[in-house]
Tab-separated table of C-alpha atoms in Angstrom:
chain	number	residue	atom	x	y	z
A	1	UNK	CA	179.513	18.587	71.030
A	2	UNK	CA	177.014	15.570	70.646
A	3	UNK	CA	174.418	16.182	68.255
A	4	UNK	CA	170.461	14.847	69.454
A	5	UNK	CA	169.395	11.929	67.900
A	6	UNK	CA	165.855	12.888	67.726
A	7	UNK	CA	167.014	15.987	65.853
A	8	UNK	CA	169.152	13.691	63.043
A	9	UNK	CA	165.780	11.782	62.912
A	10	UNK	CA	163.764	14.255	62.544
A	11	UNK	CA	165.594	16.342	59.893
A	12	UNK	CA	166.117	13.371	57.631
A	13	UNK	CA	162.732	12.754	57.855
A	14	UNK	CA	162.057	16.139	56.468
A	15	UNK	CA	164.045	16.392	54.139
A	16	UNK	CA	162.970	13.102	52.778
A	17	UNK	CA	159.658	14.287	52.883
A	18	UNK	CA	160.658	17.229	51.011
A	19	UNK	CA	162.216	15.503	48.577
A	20	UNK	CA	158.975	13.340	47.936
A	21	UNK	CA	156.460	16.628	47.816
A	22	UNK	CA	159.279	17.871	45.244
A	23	UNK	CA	159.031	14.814	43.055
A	24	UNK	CA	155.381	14.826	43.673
A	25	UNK	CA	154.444	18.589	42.254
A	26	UNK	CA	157.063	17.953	39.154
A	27	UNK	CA	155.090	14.551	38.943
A	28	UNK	CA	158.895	12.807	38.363
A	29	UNK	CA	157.715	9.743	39.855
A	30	UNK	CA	155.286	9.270	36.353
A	31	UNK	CA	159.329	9.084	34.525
A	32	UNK	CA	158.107	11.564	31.894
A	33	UNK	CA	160.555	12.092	29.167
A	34	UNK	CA	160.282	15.623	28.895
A	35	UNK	CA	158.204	18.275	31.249
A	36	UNK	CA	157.147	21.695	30.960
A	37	UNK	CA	160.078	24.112	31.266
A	38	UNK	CA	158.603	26.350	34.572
A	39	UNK	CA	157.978	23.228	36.593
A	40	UNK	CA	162.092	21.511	36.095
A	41	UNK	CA	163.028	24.999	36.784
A	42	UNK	CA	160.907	25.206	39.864
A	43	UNK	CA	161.968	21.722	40.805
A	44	UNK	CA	165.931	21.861	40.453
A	45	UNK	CA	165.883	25.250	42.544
A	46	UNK	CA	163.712	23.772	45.173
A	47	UNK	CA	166.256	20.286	44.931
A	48	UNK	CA	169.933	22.502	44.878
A	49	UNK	CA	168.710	23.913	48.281
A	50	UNK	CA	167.703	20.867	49.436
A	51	UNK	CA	170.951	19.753	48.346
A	52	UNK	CA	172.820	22.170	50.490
A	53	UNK	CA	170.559	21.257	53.205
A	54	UNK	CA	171.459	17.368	52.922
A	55	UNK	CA	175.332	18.248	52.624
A	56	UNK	CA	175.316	20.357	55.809
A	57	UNK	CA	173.675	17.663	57.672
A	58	UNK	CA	176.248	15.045	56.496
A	59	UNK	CA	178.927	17.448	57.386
A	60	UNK	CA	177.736	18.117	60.884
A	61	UNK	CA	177.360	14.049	61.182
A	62	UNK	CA	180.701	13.609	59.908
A	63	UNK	CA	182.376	15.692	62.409
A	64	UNK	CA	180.891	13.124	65.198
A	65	UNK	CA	182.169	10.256	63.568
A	66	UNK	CA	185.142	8.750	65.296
A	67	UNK	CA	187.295	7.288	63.154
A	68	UNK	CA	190.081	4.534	64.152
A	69	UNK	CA	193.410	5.766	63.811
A	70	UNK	CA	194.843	4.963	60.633
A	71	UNK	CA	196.634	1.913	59.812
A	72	UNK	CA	200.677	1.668	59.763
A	73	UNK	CA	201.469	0.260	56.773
A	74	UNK	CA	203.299	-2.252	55.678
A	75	UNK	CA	206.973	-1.489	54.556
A	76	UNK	CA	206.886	-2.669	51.172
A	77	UNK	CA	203.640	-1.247	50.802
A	78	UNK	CA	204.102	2.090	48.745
A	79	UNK	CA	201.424	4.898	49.398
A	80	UNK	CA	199.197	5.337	46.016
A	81	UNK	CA	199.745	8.348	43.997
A	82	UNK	CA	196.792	10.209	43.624
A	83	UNK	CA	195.862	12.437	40.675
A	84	UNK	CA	197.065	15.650	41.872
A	85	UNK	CA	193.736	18.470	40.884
A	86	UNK	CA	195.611	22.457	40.468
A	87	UNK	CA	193.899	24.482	43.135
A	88	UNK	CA	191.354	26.909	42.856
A	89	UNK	CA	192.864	29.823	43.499
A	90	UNK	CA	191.665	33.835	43.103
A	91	UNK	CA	192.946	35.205	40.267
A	92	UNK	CA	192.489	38.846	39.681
A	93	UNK	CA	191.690	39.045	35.952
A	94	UNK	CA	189.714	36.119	35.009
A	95	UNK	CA	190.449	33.963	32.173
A	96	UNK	CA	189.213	34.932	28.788
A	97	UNK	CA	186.026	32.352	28.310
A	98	UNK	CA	185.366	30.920	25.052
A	99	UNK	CA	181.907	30.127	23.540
A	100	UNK	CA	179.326	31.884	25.492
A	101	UNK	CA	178.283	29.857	28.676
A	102	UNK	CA	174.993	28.204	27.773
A	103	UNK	CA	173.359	29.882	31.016
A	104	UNK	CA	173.828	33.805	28.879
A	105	UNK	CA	172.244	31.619	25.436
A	106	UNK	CA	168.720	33.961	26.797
A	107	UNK	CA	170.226	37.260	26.585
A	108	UNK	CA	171.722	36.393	23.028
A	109	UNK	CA	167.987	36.169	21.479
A	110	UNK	CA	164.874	34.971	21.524
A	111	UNK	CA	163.891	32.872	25.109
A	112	UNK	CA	163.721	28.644	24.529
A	113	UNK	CA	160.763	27.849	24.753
A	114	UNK	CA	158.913	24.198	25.263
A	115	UNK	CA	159.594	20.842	27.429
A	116	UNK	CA	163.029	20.111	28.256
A	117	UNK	CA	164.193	16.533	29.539
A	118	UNK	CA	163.602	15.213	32.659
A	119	UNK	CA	166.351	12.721	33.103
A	120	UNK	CA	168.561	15.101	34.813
A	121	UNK	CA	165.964	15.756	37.182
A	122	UNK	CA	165.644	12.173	37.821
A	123	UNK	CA	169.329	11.221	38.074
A	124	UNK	CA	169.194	13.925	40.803
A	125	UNK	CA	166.318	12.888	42.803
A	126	UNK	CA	168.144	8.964	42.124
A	127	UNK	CA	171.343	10.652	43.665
A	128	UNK	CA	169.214	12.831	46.739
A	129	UNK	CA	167.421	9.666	47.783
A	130	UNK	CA	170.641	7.455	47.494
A	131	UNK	CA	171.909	10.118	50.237
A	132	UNK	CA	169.333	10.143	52.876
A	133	UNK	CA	168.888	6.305	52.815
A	134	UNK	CA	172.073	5.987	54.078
A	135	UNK	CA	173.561	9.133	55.676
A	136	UNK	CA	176.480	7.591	57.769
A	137	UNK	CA	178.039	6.211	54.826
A	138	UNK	CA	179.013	9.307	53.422
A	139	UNK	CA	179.173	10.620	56.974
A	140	UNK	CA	181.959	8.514	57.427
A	141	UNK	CA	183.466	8.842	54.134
A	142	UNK	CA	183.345	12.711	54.481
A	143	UNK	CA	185.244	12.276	58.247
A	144	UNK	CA	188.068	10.962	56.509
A	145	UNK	CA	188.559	13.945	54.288
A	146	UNK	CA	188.040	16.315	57.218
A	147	UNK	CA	190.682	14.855	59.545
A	148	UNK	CA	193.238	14.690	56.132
A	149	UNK	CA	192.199	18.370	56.139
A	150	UNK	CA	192.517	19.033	59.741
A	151	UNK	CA	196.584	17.647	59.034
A	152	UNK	CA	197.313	19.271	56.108
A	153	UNK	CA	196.151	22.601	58.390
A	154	UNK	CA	193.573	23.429	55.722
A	155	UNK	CA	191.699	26.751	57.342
A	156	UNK	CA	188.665	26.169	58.980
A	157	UNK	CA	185.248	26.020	56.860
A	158	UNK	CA	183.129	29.456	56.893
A	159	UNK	CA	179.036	27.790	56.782
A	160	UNK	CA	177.122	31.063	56.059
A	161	UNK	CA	172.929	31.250	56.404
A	162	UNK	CA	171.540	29.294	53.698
A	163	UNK	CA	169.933	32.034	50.795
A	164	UNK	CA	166.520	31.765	49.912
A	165	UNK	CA	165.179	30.620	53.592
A	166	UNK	CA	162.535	32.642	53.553
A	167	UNK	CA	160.897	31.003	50.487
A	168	UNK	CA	161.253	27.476	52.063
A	169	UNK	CA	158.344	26.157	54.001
A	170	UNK	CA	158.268	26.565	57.890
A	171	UNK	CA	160.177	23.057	58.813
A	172	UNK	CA	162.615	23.719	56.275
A	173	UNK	CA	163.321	26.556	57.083
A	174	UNK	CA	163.983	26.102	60.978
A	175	UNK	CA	166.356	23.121	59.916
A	176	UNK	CA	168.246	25.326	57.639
A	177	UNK	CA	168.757	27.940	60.449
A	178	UNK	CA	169.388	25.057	63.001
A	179	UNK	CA	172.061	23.640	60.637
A	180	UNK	CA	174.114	26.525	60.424
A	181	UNK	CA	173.915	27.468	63.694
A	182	UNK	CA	175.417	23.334	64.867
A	183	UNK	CA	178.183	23.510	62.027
A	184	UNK	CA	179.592	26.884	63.565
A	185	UNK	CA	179.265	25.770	66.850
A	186	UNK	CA	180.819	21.905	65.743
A	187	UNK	CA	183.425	23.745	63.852
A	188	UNK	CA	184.299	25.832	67.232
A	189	UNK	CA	187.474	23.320	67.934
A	190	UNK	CA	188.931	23.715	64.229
A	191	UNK	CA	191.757	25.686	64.194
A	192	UNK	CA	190.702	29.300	63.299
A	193	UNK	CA	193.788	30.287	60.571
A	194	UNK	CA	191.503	33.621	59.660
């Protein structure tokens, strides 16, 4: 399947422009130190879905990157050993937790109240805007990882609807639908291990 350039245009374009009204209403771009608690709440929902917009359309761009096959190498080259990470895996009694997670600190007492830093909304909008400027960088940097998935017969990616469409504005939200609709359909040729 070859994706439409006009439609890669376009939905960078609006998701940039997303990003911007985002920044805009939280009024980032005046690099407050600290802003009123509401608005950065407002503003990181409004940027994880965004977020999950951006990393669907990289995905579907990655899976029309073709990549030159890999390089023989050299015999007294030896393969680098990569930290090995334990899988995620489901267990059926979760682990006991220790202090309480700092997302449950409201139901323990009284609400916080007052501004709250702003840097980690910047560093996100920093990261968000470092995406869409260049998209086929980490296009092609994700293609890698899905054809070392494809050979280690990992089982083919499940892209549900995105939650929360209906509270996005109109553009958004036909580029959310659109996106999950394309990844399905580009994901048709995976392997189906389900």
């Amino acid at each position: 399947m070859s994706l439409p350039d006009d439609f890669l245009a376009h939905a960078l374009r609006v998701l940039g422009d997303a990003l911007v009204a985002i920044i805009g209403r939280a009024e980032l771009h005046l690099r407050p130190d600290f802003m009123a608690r509401g608005v950065a709440r407002r503003a990181a929902r409004q940027m994880r879905a965004l977020a999950v917009m951006i990393r669907r359309l990289i995905f579907l761009m990655a899976l029309e990157v073709e990549l030159a096959p890999a390089a023989p190498r050299a015999a007294g080259d030896a393969p680098r050993t990569a930290v090995r990470r334990p899988r995620a895996t489901f267990r059926l009694v979760p682990e006991p937790s220790g202090a309480l997670p700092e997302c449950f600190r409201s139901f323990t007492g009284a609400r916080a109240t007052g501004p709250v830093p702003a840097e980690r909304l910047f560093r996100r909008w920093v990261e968000l805007t470092r995406v869409l400027n260049s998209p086929d960088v980490y296009a092609k940097r994700l293609a890698r990882t899905i054809r070392r998935w494809q050979a280690a017969g990992e089982p083919k990616p499940h892209v549900a609807p995105l939650d929360g469409r209906h509270r996005l504005p109109v553009d958004l939200g036909l580029i959310a639908t659109a996106l999950t609709g394309l990844l399905n359909k580009a994901l048709g040729d995976w392997p189906d291990t389900g």
